[in-house]
Short mmCIF file of C-alpha atoms in Angstrom, two decimals:
data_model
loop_
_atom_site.label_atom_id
_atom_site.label_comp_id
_atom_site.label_asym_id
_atom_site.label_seq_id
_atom_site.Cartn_x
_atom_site.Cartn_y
_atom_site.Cartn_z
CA UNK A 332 -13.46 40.70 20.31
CA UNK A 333 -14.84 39.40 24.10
CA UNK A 334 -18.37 40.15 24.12
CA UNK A 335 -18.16 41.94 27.56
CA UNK A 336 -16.41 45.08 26.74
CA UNK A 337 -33.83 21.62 -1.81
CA UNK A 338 -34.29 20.62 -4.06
CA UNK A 339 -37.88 22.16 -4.57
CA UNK A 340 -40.71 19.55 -4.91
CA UNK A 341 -43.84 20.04 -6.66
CA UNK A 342 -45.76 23.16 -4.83
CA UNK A 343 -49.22 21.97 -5.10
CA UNK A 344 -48.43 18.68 -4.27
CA UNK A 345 -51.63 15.84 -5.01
CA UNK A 346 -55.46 16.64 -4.81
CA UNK A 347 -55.32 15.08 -1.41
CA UNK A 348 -52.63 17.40 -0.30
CA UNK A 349 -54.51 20.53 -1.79
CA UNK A 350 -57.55 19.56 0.34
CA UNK A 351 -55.89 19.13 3.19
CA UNK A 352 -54.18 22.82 2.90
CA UNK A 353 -58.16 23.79 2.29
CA UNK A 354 -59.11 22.39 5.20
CA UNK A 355 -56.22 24.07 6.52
CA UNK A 356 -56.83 27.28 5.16
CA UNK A 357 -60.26 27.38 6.11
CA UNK A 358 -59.70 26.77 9.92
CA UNK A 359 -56.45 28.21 10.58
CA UNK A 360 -56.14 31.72 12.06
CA UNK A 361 -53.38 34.35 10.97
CA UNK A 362 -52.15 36.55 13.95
CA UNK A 363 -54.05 39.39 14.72
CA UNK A 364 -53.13 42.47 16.53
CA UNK A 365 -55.50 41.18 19.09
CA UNK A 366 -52.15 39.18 20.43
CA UNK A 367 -49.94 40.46 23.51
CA UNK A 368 -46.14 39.49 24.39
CA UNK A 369 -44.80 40.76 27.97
CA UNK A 370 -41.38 40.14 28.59
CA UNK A 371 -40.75 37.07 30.51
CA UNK A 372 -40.29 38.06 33.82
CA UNK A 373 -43.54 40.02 33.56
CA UNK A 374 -46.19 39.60 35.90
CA UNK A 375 -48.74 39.46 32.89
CA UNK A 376 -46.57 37.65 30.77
CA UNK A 377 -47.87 34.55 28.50
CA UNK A 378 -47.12 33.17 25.51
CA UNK A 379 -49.16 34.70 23.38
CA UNK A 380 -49.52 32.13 20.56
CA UNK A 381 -50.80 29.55 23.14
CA UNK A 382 -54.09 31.45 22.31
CA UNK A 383 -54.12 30.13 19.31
CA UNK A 384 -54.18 26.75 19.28
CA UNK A 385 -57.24 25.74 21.62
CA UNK A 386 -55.74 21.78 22.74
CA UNK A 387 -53.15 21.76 25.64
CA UNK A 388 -50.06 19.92 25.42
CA UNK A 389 -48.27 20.11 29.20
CA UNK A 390 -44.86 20.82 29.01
CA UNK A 391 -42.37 17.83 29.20
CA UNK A 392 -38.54 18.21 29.44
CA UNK A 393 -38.22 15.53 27.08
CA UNK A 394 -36.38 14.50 24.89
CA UNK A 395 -39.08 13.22 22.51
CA UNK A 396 -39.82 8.69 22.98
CA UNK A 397 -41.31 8.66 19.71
CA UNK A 398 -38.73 9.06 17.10
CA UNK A 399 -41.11 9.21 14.22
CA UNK A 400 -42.85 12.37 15.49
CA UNK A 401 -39.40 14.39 16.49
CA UNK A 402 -38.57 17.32 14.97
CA UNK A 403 -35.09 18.48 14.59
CA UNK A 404 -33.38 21.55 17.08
CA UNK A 405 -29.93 22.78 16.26
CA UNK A 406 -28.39 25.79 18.00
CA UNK A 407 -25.18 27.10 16.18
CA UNK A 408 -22.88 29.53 17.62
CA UNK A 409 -21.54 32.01 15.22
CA UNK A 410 -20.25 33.93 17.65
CA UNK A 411 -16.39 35.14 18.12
CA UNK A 412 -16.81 33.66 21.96
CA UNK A 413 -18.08 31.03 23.57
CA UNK A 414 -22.16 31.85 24.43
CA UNK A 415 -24.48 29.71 26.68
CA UNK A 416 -27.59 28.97 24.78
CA UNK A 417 -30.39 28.50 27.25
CA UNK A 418 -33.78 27.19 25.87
CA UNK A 419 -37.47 26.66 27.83
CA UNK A 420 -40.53 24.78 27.01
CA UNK A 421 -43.85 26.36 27.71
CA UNK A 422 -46.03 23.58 25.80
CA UNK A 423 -45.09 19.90 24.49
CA UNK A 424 -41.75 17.77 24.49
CA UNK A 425 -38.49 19.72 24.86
CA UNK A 426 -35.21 18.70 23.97
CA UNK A 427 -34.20 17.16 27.29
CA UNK A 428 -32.14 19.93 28.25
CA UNK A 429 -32.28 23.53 29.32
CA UNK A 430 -29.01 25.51 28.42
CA UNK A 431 -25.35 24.34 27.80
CA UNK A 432 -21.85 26.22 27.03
CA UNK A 433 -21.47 26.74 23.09
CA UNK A 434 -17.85 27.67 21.81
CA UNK A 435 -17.46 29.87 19.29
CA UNK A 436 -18.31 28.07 15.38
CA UNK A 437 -19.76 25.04 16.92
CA UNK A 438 -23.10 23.29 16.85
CA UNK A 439 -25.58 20.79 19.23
CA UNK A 440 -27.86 19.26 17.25
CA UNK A 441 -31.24 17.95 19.54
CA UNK A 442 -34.89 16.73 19.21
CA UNK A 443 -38.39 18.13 20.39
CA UNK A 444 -41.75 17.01 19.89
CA UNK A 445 -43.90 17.79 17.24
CA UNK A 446 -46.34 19.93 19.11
CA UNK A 447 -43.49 21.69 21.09
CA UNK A 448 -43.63 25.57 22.26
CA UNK A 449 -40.78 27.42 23.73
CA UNK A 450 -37.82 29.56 22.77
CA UNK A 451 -34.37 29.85 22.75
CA UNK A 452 -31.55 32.77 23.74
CA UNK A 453 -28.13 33.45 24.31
CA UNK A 454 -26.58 34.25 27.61
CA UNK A 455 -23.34 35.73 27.68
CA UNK A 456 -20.26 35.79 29.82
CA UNK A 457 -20.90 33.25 32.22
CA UNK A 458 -18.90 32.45 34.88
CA UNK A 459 -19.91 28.52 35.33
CA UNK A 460 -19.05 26.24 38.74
CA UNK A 461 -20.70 22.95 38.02
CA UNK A 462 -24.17 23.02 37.31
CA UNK A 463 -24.62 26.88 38.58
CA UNK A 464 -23.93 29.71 36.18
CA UNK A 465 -23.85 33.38 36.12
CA UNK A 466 -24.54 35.12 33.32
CA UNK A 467 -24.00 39.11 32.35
CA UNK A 468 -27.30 38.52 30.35
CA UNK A 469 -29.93 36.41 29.63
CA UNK A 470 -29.04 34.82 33.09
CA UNK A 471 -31.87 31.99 34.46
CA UNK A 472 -31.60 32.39 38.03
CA UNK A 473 -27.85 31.09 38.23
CA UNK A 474 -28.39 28.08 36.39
CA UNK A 475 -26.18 26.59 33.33
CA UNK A 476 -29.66 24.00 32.53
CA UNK A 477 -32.00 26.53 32.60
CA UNK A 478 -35.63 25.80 33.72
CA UNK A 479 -37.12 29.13 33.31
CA UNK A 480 -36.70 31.73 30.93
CA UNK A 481 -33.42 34.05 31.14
CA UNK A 482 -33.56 37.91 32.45
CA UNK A 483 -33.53 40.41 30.12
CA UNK A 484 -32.19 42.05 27.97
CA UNK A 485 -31.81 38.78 25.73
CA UNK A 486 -32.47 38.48 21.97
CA UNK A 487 -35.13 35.50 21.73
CA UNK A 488 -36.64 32.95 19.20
CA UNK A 489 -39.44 31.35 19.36
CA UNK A 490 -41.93 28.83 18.04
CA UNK A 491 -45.39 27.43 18.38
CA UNK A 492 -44.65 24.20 16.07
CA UNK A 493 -48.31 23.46 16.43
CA UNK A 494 -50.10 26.66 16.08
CA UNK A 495 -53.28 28.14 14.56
CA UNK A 496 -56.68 26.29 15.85
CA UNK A 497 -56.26 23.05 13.82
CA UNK A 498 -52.53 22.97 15.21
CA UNK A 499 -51.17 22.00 11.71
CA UNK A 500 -49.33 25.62 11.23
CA UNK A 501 -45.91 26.41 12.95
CA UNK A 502 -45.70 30.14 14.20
CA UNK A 503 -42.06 30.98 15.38
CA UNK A 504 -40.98 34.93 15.46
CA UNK A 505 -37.73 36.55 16.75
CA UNK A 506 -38.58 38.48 20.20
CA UNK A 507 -37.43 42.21 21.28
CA UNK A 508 -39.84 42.46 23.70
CA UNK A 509 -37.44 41.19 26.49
CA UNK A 510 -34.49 43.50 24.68
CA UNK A 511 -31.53 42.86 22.56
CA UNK A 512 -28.33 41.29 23.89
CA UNK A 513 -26.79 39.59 20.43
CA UNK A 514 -27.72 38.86 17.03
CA UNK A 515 -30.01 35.72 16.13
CA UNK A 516 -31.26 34.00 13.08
CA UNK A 517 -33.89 31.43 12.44
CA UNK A 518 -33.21 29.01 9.59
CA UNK A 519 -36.13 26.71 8.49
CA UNK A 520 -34.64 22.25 8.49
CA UNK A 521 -37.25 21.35 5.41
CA UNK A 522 -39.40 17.78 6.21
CA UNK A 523 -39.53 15.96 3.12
CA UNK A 524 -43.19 17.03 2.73
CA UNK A 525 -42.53 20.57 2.67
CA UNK A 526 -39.27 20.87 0.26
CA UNK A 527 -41.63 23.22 -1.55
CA UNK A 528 -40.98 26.45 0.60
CA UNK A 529 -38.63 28.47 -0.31
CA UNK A 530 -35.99 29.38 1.94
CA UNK A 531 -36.32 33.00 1.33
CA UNK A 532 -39.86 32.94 3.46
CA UNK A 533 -38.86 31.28 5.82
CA UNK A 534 -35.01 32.60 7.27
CA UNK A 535 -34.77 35.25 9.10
CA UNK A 536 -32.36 37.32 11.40
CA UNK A 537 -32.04 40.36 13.62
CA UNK A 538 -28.40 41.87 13.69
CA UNK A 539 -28.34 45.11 15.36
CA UNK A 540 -24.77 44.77 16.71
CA UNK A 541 -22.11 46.93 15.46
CA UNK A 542 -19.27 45.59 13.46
CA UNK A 543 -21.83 42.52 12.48
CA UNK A 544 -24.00 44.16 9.92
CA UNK A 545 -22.45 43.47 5.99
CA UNK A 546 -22.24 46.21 3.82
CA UNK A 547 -25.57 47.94 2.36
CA UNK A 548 -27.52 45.66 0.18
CA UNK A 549 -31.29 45.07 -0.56
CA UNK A 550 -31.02 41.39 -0.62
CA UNK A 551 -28.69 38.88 0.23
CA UNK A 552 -27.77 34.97 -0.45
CA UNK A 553 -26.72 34.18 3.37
CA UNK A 554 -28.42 30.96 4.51
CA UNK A 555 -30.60 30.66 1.51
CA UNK A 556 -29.55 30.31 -2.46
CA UNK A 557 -29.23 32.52 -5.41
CA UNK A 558 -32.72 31.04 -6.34
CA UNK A 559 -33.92 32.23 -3.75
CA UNK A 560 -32.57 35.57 -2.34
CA UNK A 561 -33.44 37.14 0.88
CA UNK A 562 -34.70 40.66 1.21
CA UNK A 563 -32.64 42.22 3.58
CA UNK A 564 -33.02 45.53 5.57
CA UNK A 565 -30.93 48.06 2.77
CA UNK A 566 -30.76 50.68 4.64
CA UNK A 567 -28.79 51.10 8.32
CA UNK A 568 -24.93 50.40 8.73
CA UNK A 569 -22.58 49.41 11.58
CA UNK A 570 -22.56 53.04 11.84
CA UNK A 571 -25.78 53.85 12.55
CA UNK A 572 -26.61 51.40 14.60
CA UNK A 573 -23.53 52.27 16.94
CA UNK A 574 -26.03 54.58 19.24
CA UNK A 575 -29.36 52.54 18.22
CA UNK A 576 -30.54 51.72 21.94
CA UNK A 577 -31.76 54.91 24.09
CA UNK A 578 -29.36 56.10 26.44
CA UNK A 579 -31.29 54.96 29.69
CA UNK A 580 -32.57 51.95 28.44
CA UNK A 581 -28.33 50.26 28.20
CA UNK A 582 -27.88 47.16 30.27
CA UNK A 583 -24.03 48.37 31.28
CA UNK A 584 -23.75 52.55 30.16
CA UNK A 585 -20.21 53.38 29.96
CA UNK A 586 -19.55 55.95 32.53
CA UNK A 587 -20.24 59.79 31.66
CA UNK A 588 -17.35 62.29 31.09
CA UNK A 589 -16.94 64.02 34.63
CA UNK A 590 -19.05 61.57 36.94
CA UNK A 591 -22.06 62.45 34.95
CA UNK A 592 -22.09 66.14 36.33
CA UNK A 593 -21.87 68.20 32.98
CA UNK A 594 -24.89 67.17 30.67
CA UNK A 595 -24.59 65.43 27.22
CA UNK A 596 -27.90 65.54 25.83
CA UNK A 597 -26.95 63.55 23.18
CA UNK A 598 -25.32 61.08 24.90
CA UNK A 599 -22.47 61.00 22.00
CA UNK A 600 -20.35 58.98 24.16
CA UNK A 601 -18.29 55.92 22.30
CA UNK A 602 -20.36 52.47 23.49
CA UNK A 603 -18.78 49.44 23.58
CA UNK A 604 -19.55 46.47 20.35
CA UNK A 605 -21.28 44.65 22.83
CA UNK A 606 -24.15 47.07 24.02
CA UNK A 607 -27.33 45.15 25.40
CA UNK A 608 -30.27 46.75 25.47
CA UNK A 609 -33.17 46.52 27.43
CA UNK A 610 -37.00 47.24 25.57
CA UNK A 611 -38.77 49.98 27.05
CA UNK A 612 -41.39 48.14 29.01
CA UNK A 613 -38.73 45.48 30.60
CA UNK A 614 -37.38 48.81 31.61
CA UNK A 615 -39.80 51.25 33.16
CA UNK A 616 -42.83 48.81 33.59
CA UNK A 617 -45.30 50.91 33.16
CA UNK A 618 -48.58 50.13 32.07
CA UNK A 619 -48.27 52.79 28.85
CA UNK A 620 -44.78 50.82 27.68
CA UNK A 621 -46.37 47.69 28.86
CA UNK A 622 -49.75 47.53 27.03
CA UNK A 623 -51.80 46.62 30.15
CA UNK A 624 -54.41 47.68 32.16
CA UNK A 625 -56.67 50.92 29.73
CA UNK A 626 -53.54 50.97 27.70
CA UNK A 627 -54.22 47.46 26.99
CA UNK A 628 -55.15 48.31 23.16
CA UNK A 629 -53.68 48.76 19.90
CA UNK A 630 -55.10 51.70 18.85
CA UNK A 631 -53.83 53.49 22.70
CA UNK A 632 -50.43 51.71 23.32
CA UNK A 633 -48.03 52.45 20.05
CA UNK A 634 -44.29 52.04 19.19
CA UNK A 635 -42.09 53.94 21.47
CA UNK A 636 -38.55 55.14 20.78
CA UNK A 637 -36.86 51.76 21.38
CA UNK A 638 -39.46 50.20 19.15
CA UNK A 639 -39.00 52.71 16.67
CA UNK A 640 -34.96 52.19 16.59
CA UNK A 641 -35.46 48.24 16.93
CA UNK A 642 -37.88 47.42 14.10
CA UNK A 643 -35.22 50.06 11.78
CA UNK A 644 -32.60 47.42 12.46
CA UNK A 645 -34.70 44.36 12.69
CA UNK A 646 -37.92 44.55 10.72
CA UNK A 647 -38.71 41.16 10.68
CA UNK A 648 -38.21 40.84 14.74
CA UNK A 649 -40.79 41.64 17.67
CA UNK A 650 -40.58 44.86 19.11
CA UNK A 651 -43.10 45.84 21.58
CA UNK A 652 -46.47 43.98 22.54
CA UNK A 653 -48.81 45.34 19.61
CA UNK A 654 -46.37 44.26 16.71
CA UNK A 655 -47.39 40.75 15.88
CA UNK A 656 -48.51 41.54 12.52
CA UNK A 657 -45.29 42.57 11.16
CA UNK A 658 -43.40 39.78 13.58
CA UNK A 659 -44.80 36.48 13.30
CA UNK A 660 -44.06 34.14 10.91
CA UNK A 661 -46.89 31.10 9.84
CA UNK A 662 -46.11 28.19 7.49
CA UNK A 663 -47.45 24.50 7.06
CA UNK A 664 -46.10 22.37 10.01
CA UNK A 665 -43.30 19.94 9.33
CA UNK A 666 -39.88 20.52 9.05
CA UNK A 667 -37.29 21.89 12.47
CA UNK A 668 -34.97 24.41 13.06
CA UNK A 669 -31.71 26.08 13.76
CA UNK A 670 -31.28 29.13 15.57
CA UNK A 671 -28.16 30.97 14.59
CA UNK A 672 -26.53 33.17 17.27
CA UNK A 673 -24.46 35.93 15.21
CA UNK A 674 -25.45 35.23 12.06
CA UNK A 675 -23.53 36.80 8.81
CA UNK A 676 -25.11 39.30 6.53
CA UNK A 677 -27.78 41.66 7.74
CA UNK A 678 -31.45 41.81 9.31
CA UNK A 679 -33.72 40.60 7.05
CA UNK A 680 -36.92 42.21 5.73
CA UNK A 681 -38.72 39.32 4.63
CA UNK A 682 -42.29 40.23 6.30
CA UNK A 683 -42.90 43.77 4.89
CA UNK A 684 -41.43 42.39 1.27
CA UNK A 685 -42.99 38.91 0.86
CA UNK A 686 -45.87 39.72 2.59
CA UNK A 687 -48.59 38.17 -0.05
CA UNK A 688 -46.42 34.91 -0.28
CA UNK A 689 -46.59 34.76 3.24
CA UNK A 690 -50.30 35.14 3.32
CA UNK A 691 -50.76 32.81 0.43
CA UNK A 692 -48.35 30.01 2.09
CA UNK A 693 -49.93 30.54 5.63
CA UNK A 694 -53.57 30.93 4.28
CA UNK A 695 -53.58 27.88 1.57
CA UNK A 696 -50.21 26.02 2.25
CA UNK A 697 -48.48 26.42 -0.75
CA UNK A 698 -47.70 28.62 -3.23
CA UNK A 699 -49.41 29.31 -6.81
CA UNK A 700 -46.66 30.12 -9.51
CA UNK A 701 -47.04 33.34 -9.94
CA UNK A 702 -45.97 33.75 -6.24
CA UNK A 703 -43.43 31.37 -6.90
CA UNK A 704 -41.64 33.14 -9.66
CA UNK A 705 -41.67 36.57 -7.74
CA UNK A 706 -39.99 34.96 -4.74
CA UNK A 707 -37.37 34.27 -7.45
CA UNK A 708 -36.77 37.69 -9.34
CA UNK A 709 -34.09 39.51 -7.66
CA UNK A 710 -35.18 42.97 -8.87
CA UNK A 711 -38.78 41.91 -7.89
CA UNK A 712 -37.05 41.61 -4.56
CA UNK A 713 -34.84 44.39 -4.18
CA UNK A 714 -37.42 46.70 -5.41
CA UNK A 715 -40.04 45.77 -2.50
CA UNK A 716 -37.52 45.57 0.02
CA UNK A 717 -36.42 49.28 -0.53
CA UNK A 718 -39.85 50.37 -0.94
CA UNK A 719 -41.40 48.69 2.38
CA UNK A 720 -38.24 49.60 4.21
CA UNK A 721 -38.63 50.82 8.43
CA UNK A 722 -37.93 54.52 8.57
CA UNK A 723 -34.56 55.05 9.26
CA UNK A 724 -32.54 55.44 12.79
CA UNK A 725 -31.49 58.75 11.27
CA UNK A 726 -35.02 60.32 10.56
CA UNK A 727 -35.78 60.38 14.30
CA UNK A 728 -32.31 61.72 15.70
CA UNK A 729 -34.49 64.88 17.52
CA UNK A 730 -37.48 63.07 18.56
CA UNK A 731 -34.90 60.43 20.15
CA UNK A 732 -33.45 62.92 22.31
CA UNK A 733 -37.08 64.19 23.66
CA UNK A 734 -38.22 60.37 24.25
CA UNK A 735 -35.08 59.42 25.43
CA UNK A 736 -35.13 62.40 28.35
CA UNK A 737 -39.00 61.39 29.20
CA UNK A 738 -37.65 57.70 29.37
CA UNK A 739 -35.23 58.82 32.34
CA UNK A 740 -37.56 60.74 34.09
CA UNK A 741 -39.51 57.32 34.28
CA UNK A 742 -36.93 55.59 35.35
CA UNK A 743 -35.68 57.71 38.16
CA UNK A 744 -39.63 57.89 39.51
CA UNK A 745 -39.66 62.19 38.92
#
């Protein structure tokens, strides 16, 4: 198909360690809905966790001098075709490079600092002449080494590896807010010091892409363990997700029956596998999709219809500015990481089903047994992960038309 068309270690660890984590505990600082993520090429845009770690580290293309401090960056493409992973630094020591052509089941293994902020995408069909590049998406101003992020829509991970106000907590999310081009998963590299986490915490993925979601399932083994099983989302199918993204909010529509003169109001038109998607603020940006100006508050600016349908598929991703506290993911620094474009299995829904492991790991650095052994029992699992499920793509089919027609009215300025 072408695009276009560990051995666990002791938990507690010594009486040293467990102060430390105290310490930790007692002046980190879990996200709060008080954080805001605009799309890159957003006037307003920031990255939001830099407000959460108070010391500046200037960015540096890198890669890392000091060998002993490095962390480990691997980008694997799990794609069918080649993609062009492009990756920016906002704070710290990147890896030295800025994007690079990926072929399909291959790997590039790099090295950033240990206090290193910035994220990672996939652009796809790119036409490449030397060192320019143009991309259908995720595109960074016609550049195969990127030095700025790409244009939307593109699927994005990223990761504060020195977050929280003490800077000893790594905060890494998957991102929606610039839309959805292809699937991406986040798998945690453990440090020797932090062996102890289990895998199922810590791995995530968004897959909203037809023909790439496996079969129903609550949980899942895919880039974990049977120890350890992943809670997956159980519910949506390569099916549903075929018509996921709003009509006008499609990177490339396919072109109506009759020019577009006779109406379809439910747009049931067949879309092609590879369907980006942009987010509804990257979109109409306005200040209601946007968050800003007196819609710049949680309690005013809510989900709209594409981050309704994107947290269904991808609980565990960011979907519009006001969702960090089902998004972000906080663990003990230490360790790297591999981002995973088209991953296998299915989104996962680790945040709404682990969410008091999370808190326990985030808020005290490890985790007591009790945690431990639920993290471990499948039907413990299972059972959470269909009870904290995202309402379904299917339970909004009527509202989705009536959002989707006030979403084109935006768009065409009536």
């Amino acid at each position: 198909m072408r695009l276009s068309s560990s051995k666990r270690g002791d938990q507690r660890g010594t009486g040293t360690s467990q102060s430390l984590f105290i310490a930790l505990a007692l002046s980190s600082q879990l996200p709060t809905a008080n954080a805001i993520v605009f799309p890159s090429y957003h006037p307003n845009y920031k990255t939001d966790y830099l407000q959460l770690n108070k010391r500046y580290n200037p960015a540096r293309r890198g890669p890392p001098e000091d060998w002993n401090g490095r962390i480990p960056l691997k980008v694997t493409n799990s794609c069918p075709n080649t993609i062009w992973p492009g990756i920016t630094t906002q704070h710290g020591v990147g890896p030295g490079i800025g994007g690079f052509e990926l072929a399909s089941g291959d790997s590039r293994d790099m090295w950033v600092g240990p206090t290193w902020q910035g994220r990672a995408w996939g652009r796809t069909n790119c036409t490449v002449n030397g060192e320019s590049a143009g991309c259908e998406t995720g595109d960074c101003f016609g550049k195969l080494d990127c030095e700025f992020s790409g244009a939307v829509p593109a699927t994005l991970a990223e990761f504060n590896l020195a977050g929280g106000v003490s800077g000893r907590q790594t905060f890494y999310d998957i991102s929606l807010v610039d839309g959805y081009n292809i699937p991406v998963g986040i798998n945690y590299i453990p440090a020797d010091n932090t062996t102890y986490i289990p895998p199922n915490l810590t791995n995530c993925a968004c897959i909203a892409t037809t023909g790439f979601i496996s079969q129903r399932a609550a949980s899942g083994t895919v880039y974990t363990n049977s120890t350890y099983p992943v809670p997956w989302e159980p519910s949506e199918s390569n099916e549903s997700s075929r018509d996921w993204c709003p009509w006008p909010l499609l990177s490339n529509p396919p072109n109506k029956p009759g020019a577009g003169v006779y109406p379809y109001p439910d747009d049931n038109i067949q879309r092609p596998t590879f369907s980006p998607c942009k987010s509804q603020c990257a979109a109409t940006n306005s200040d209601s999709d946007c968050c800003i100006g007196k819609w710049h508050d949680p309690n005013k600016c809510k989900p709209g219809l594409y981050s309704r349908h994107a947290k269904a598929l991808c609980p565990d991703a960011y979907s519009f500015a006001f969702d960090d506290q089902t998004s972000t993911f906080i663990i003990p620094s230490g360790g790297g990481w591999e981002v995973v474009f088209c991953p296998a299995g299915r989104s996962t829904n680790i945040l709404r089903t682990m969410g008091p492991q999370l808190f326990e790991l985030a808020s005290a650095g490890f985790l007591s047994q009790k945690n431990l052994d639920l993290v471990k029992n499948q039907s413990y699992i299972d059972s959470e992960s269909e009870k904290n499920a995202a309402p379904g793509l299917a339970s909004s089919s009527l509202w989705a038309i009536c959002a989707a027609a006030t979403t084109a009215v935006m768009l065409l300025g009536w």
